[in-house]
């Protein structure tokens, strides 16, 4: 079974709806941010990244929004699919070796 | 998994025994990292390497040592395993010119 996320916040969405997953980051000096997806029993998978000089970045079906004023990051997934079910977490980097990782949000896609 | 393998993928061991986990990459990336992942915590850095024979401690390095004798391999050793080291261990790599880290598939370690 999973060792990750026994008490994670869970977001349940209907298949086809849009999902928004939020992350509050800790350090105002962080200048690079990453969203990862982690499926059960697997390693974190890179989804999308954004630098602090941007407010928004779009990928395929995913958009990341960055609000530096309130140190908030969000991941939007359009037309959520069953394969999107996973734990999602953000990471911040200050340009050094060190990354700070969030504990994650579990996304459940309802058929 | 971006050309990263970890071995073993699962291990059960007894308290007090030494354990070595291996991370192997085929990307020729400069930086390699070892993290542990536990419920209620984000990934926590154990040790990292910024080149062959160049390593440094992370936030949870007590009880762990590492070695990197080749660019492609980064070994994590638990000199004398304890039950508190039961965890899922992830290796990550990063190219020197980018900030993005890519993770391996993980090793589940159970210390009895």
GROMACS .gro file of C-alpha atoms in nm:
model
  223
    1UNK     CA    1   0.000   0.000   0.000
    2UNK     CA    2   0.095   0.364  -0.005
    3UNK     CA    3   0.325   0.508   0.253
    4UNK     CA    4   0.248   0.857   0.127
    5UNK     CA    5  -0.045   1.072   0.220
    6UNK     CA    6  -0.241   0.886   0.483
    7UNK     CA    7  -0.390   1.216   0.597
    8UNK     CA    8  -0.367   1.425   0.285
    9UNK     CA    9  -0.635   1.674   0.189
   10UNK     CA   10  -0.846   1.526  -0.086
   11UNK     CA   11  -1.005   1.692  -0.382
   12UNK     CA   12  -1.281   1.495  -0.551
   13UNK     CA   13  -1.394   1.603  -0.897
   14UNK     CA   14  -1.621   1.464  -1.159
   15UNK     CA   15  -1.462   1.332  -1.473
   16UNK     CA   16  -1.460   1.607  -1.732
   17UNK     CA   17  -1.464   1.891  -1.479
   18UNK     CA   18  -1.172   2.120  -1.415
   19UNK     CA   19  -0.955   2.069  -1.105
   20UNK     CA   20  -0.773   2.332  -0.907
   21UNK     CA   21  -0.507   2.227  -0.660
   22UNK     CA   22  -0.350   2.484  -0.433
   23UNK     CA   23  -0.016   2.521  -0.263
   24UNK     CA   24   0.111   2.780  -0.019
   25UNK     CA   25   0.486   2.811  -0.041
   26UNK     CA   26   0.708   2.915   0.241
   27UNK     CA   27   0.986   3.139   0.122
   28UNK     CA   28   0.945   3.474  -0.049
   29UNK     CA   29   1.298   3.434  -0.192
   30UNK     CA   30   1.199   3.121  -0.387
   31UNK     CA   31   1.228   3.189  -0.758
   32UNK     CA   32   1.140   2.859  -0.920
   33UNK     CA   33   0.844   2.630  -0.864
   34UNK     CA   34   0.750   2.284  -0.981
   35UNK     CA   35   0.435   2.075  -0.971
   36UNK     CA   36   0.471   1.700  -0.943
   37UNK     CA   37   0.223   1.418  -0.981
   38UNK     CA   38   0.273   1.101  -0.782
   39UNK     CA   39   0.075   0.788  -0.851
   40UNK     CA   40   0.053   0.509  -0.599
   41UNK     CA   41   0.377   0.318  -0.570
   42UNK     CA   42   0.562   0.542  -0.814
   43UNK     CA   43   0.809   0.824  -0.804
   44UNK     CA   44   0.708   1.189  -0.844
   45UNK     CA   45   0.659   1.287  -1.205
   46UNK     CA   46   0.732   1.639  -1.331
   47UNK     CA   47   0.421   1.814  -1.464
   48UNK     CA   48   0.499   2.181  -1.511
   49UNK     CA   49   0.722   2.452  -1.374
   50UNK     CA   50   0.720   2.829  -1.345
   51UNK     CA   51   0.971   3.097  -1.259
   52UNK     CA   52   0.902   3.386  -1.027
   53UNK     CA   53   0.911   3.639  -1.312
   54UNK     CA   54   0.592   3.484  -1.452
   55UNK     CA   55   0.234   3.476  -1.323
   56UNK     CA   56   0.101   3.200  -1.543
   57UNK     CA   57   0.227   2.917  -1.754
   58UNK     CA   58   0.031   2.672  -1.960
   59UNK     CA   59   0.103   2.318  -2.064
   60UNK     CA   60  -0.106   2.049  -2.215
   61UNK     CA   61  -0.433   2.054  -2.013
   62UNK     CA   62  -0.248   2.206  -1.717
   63UNK     CA   63  -0.194   2.564  -1.609
   64UNK     CA   64   0.011   2.690  -1.319
   65UNK     CA   65  -0.065   3.024  -1.157
   66UNK     CA   66   0.174   3.205  -0.928
   67UNK     CA   67   0.074   3.478  -0.685
   68UNK     CA   68   0.389   3.608  -0.522
   69UNK     CA   69   0.204   3.861  -0.311
   70UNK     CA   70   0.043   3.589  -0.102
   71UNK     CA   71   0.299   3.315  -0.177
   72UNK     CA   72   0.044   3.095  -0.346
   73UNK     CA   73   0.071   2.852  -0.631
   74UNK     CA   74  -0.211   2.668  -0.804
   75UNK     CA   75  -0.236   2.391  -1.057
   76UNK     CA   76  -0.536   2.380  -1.285
   77UNK     CA   77  -0.617   2.063  -1.473
   78UNK     CA   78  -0.869   2.096  -1.754
   79UNK     CA   79  -1.118   1.823  -1.836
   80UNK     CA   80  -0.998   1.597  -1.556
   81UNK     CA   81  -0.961   1.232  -1.652
   82UNK     CA   82  -0.944   0.913  -1.444
   83UNK     CA   83  -0.572   0.893  -1.519
   84UNK     CA   84  -0.526   1.222  -1.336
   85UNK     CA   85  -0.604   1.055  -1.003
   86UNK     CA   86  -0.288   1.089  -0.796
   87UNK     CA   87  -0.121   1.294  -0.527
   88UNK     CA   88  -0.004   1.636  -0.647
   89UNK     CA   89   0.254   1.842  -0.467
   90UNK     CA   90   0.448   2.156  -0.528
   91UNK     CA   91   0.815   2.228  -0.478
   92UNK     CA   92   1.000   2.557  -0.443
   93UNK     CA   93   1.362   2.638  -0.508
   94UNK     CA   94   1.569   2.941  -0.418
   95UNK     CA   95   1.834   2.884  -0.678
   96UNK     CA   96   2.041   2.664  -0.454
   97UNK     CA   97   2.060   2.289  -0.408
   98UNK     CA   98   1.767   2.302  -0.167
   99UNK     CA   99   1.407   2.230  -0.261
  100UNK     CA  100   1.114   2.255  -0.025
  101UNK     CA  101   0.833   2.015  -0.097
  102UNK     CA  102   0.469   2.039   0.003
  103UNK     CA  103   0.294   1.740   0.154
  104UNK     CA  104   0.048   1.720  -0.132
  105UNK     CA  105  -0.318   1.695  -0.223
  106UNK     CA  106  -0.488   1.377  -0.331
  107UNK     CA  107  -0.699   1.416  -0.643
  108UNK     CA  108  -0.981   1.168  -0.689
  109UNK     CA  109  -1.163   1.161  -1.018
  110UNK     CA  110  -1.520   1.037  -0.997
  111UNK     CA  111  -1.668   0.857  -1.294
  112UNK     CA  112   1.157   0.808  -1.492
  113UNK     CA  113   1.399   1.020  -1.690
  114UNK     CA  114   1.668   0.753  -1.715
  115UNK     CA  115   1.688   0.684  -1.342
  116UNK     CA  116   1.679   0.343  -1.182
  117UNK     CA  117   1.690   0.249  -0.817
  118UNK     CA  118   1.781  -0.083  -0.665
  119UNK     CA  119   1.653  -0.269  -0.485
  120UNK     CA  120   1.292  -0.159  -0.529
  121UNK     CA  121   1.185  -0.329  -0.208
  122UNK     CA  122   1.385  -0.442   0.091
  123UNK     CA  123   1.310  -0.583   0.432
  124UNK     CA  124   1.594  -0.585   0.681
  125UNK     CA  125   1.654  -0.615   1.052
  126UNK     CA  126   1.756  -0.348   1.298
  127UNK     CA  127   2.130  -0.310   1.320
  128UNK     CA  128   2.214  -0.440   0.975
  129UNK     CA  129   2.383  -0.228   0.708
  130UNK     CA  130   2.184  -0.144   0.397
  131UNK     CA  131   2.295   0.013   0.071
  132UNK     CA  132   2.059   0.158  -0.185
  133UNK     CA  133   2.173   0.236  -0.535
  134UNK     CA  134   2.069   0.507  -0.774
  135UNK     CA  135   2.181   0.485  -1.134
  136UNK     CA  136   2.127   0.749  -1.403
  137UNK     CA  137   2.188   0.746  -1.776
  138UNK     CA  138   2.142   1.123  -1.823
  139UNK     CA  139   2.492   1.233  -1.725
  140UNK     CA  140   2.340   1.492  -1.490
  141UNK     CA  141   2.569   1.663  -1.246
  142UNK     CA  142   2.347   1.672  -0.939
  143UNK     CA  143   2.202   1.372  -0.759
  144UNK     CA  144   1.989   1.367  -0.447
  145UNK     CA  145   1.855   1.120  -0.194
  146UNK     CA  146   1.522   1.192  -0.027
  147UNK     CA  147   1.297   1.005   0.208
  148UNK     CA  148   0.921   1.026   0.196
  149UNK     CA  149   0.707   0.967   0.502
  150UNK     CA  150   0.338   1.029   0.579
  151UNK     CA  151   0.273   1.383   0.696
  152UNK     CA  152   0.601   1.513   0.555
  153UNK     CA  153   0.706   1.647   0.224
  154UNK     CA  154   1.011   1.490   0.065
  155UNK     CA  155   1.307   1.546   0.295
  156UNK     CA  156   1.662   1.570   0.172
  157UNK     CA  157   1.911   1.320   0.316
  158UNK     CA  158   2.223   1.392   0.112
  159UNK     CA  159   2.305   1.534  -0.224
  160UNK     CA  160   2.596   1.531  -0.467
  161UNK     CA  161   2.719   1.808  -0.692
  162UNK     CA  162   2.980   1.600  -0.870
  163UNK     CA  163   3.193   1.290  -0.849
  164UNK     CA  164   3.323   1.258  -0.493
  165UNK     CA  165   3.145   1.584  -0.400
  166UNK     CA  166   2.863   1.533  -0.152
  167UNK     CA  167   2.696   1.725   0.126
  168UNK     CA  168   2.440   1.671   0.399
  169UNK     CA  169   2.074   1.749   0.382
  170UNK     CA  170   1.826   1.811   0.661
  171UNK     CA  171   1.790   1.448   0.777
  172UNK     CA  172   2.138   1.306   0.724
  173UNK     CA  173   2.194   1.143   1.065
  174UNK     CA  174   2.241   0.769   1.028
  175UNK     CA  175   2.307   0.789   0.653
  176UNK     CA  176   2.618   0.813   0.440
  177UNK     CA  177   2.661   0.844   0.064
  178UNK     CA  178   2.921   0.790  -0.200
  179UNK     CA  179   2.955   0.894  -0.561
  180UNK     CA  180   3.255   0.742  -0.737
  181UNK     CA  181   3.106   0.775  -1.085
  182UNK     CA  182   2.876   1.031  -1.244
  183UNK     CA  183   2.606   0.774  -1.299
  184UNK     CA  184   2.591   0.614  -0.954
  185UNK     CA  185   2.494   0.755  -0.616
  186UNK     CA  186   2.486   0.515  -0.323
  187UNK     CA  187   2.302   0.564   0.004
  188UNK     CA  188   2.415   0.357   0.301
  189UNK     CA  189   2.242   0.303   0.631
  190UNK     CA  190   2.534   0.191   0.846
  191UNK     CA  191   2.312   0.031   1.110
  192UNK     CA  192   1.946   0.038   1.016
  193UNK     CA  193   1.686   0.147   1.270
  194UNK     CA  194   1.309   0.121   1.260
  195UNK     CA  195   1.285   0.498   1.219
  196UNK     CA  196   1.453   0.456   0.882
  197UNK     CA  197   1.158   0.260   0.749
  198UNK     CA  198   1.051   0.478   0.461
  199UNK     CA  199   1.032   0.519   0.088
  200UNK     CA  200   1.358   0.648  -0.055
  201UNK     CA  201   1.375   0.847  -0.375
  202UNK     CA  202   1.670   0.942  -0.582
  203UNK     CA  203   1.654   1.254  -0.797
  204UNK     CA  204   1.878   1.405  -1.060
  205UNK     CA  205   1.923   1.753  -1.197
  206UNK     CA  206   2.116   1.891  -1.486
  207UNK     CA  207   2.359   2.167  -1.390
  208UNK     CA  208   2.198   2.420  -1.622
  209UNK     CA  209   1.839   2.372  -1.505
  210UNK     CA  210   1.651   2.364  -1.177
  211UNK     CA  211   1.413   2.082  -1.258
  212UNK     CA  212   1.461   1.765  -1.056
  213UNK     CA  213   1.357   1.428  -1.194
  214UNK     CA  214   1.285   1.138  -0.966
  215UNK     CA  215   1.348   0.769  -0.973
  216UNK     CA  216   1.084   0.503  -0.898
  217UNK     CA  217   1.172   0.471  -0.530
  218UNK     CA  218   1.286   0.203  -0.288
  219UNK     CA  219   1.055   0.084  -0.012
  220UNK     CA  220   1.258  -0.008   0.293
  221UNK     CA  221   1.115  -0.183   0.595
  222UNK     CA  222   1.336  -0.215   0.901
  223UNK     CA  223   1.207  -0.470   1.151
   0.00000   0.00000   0.00000
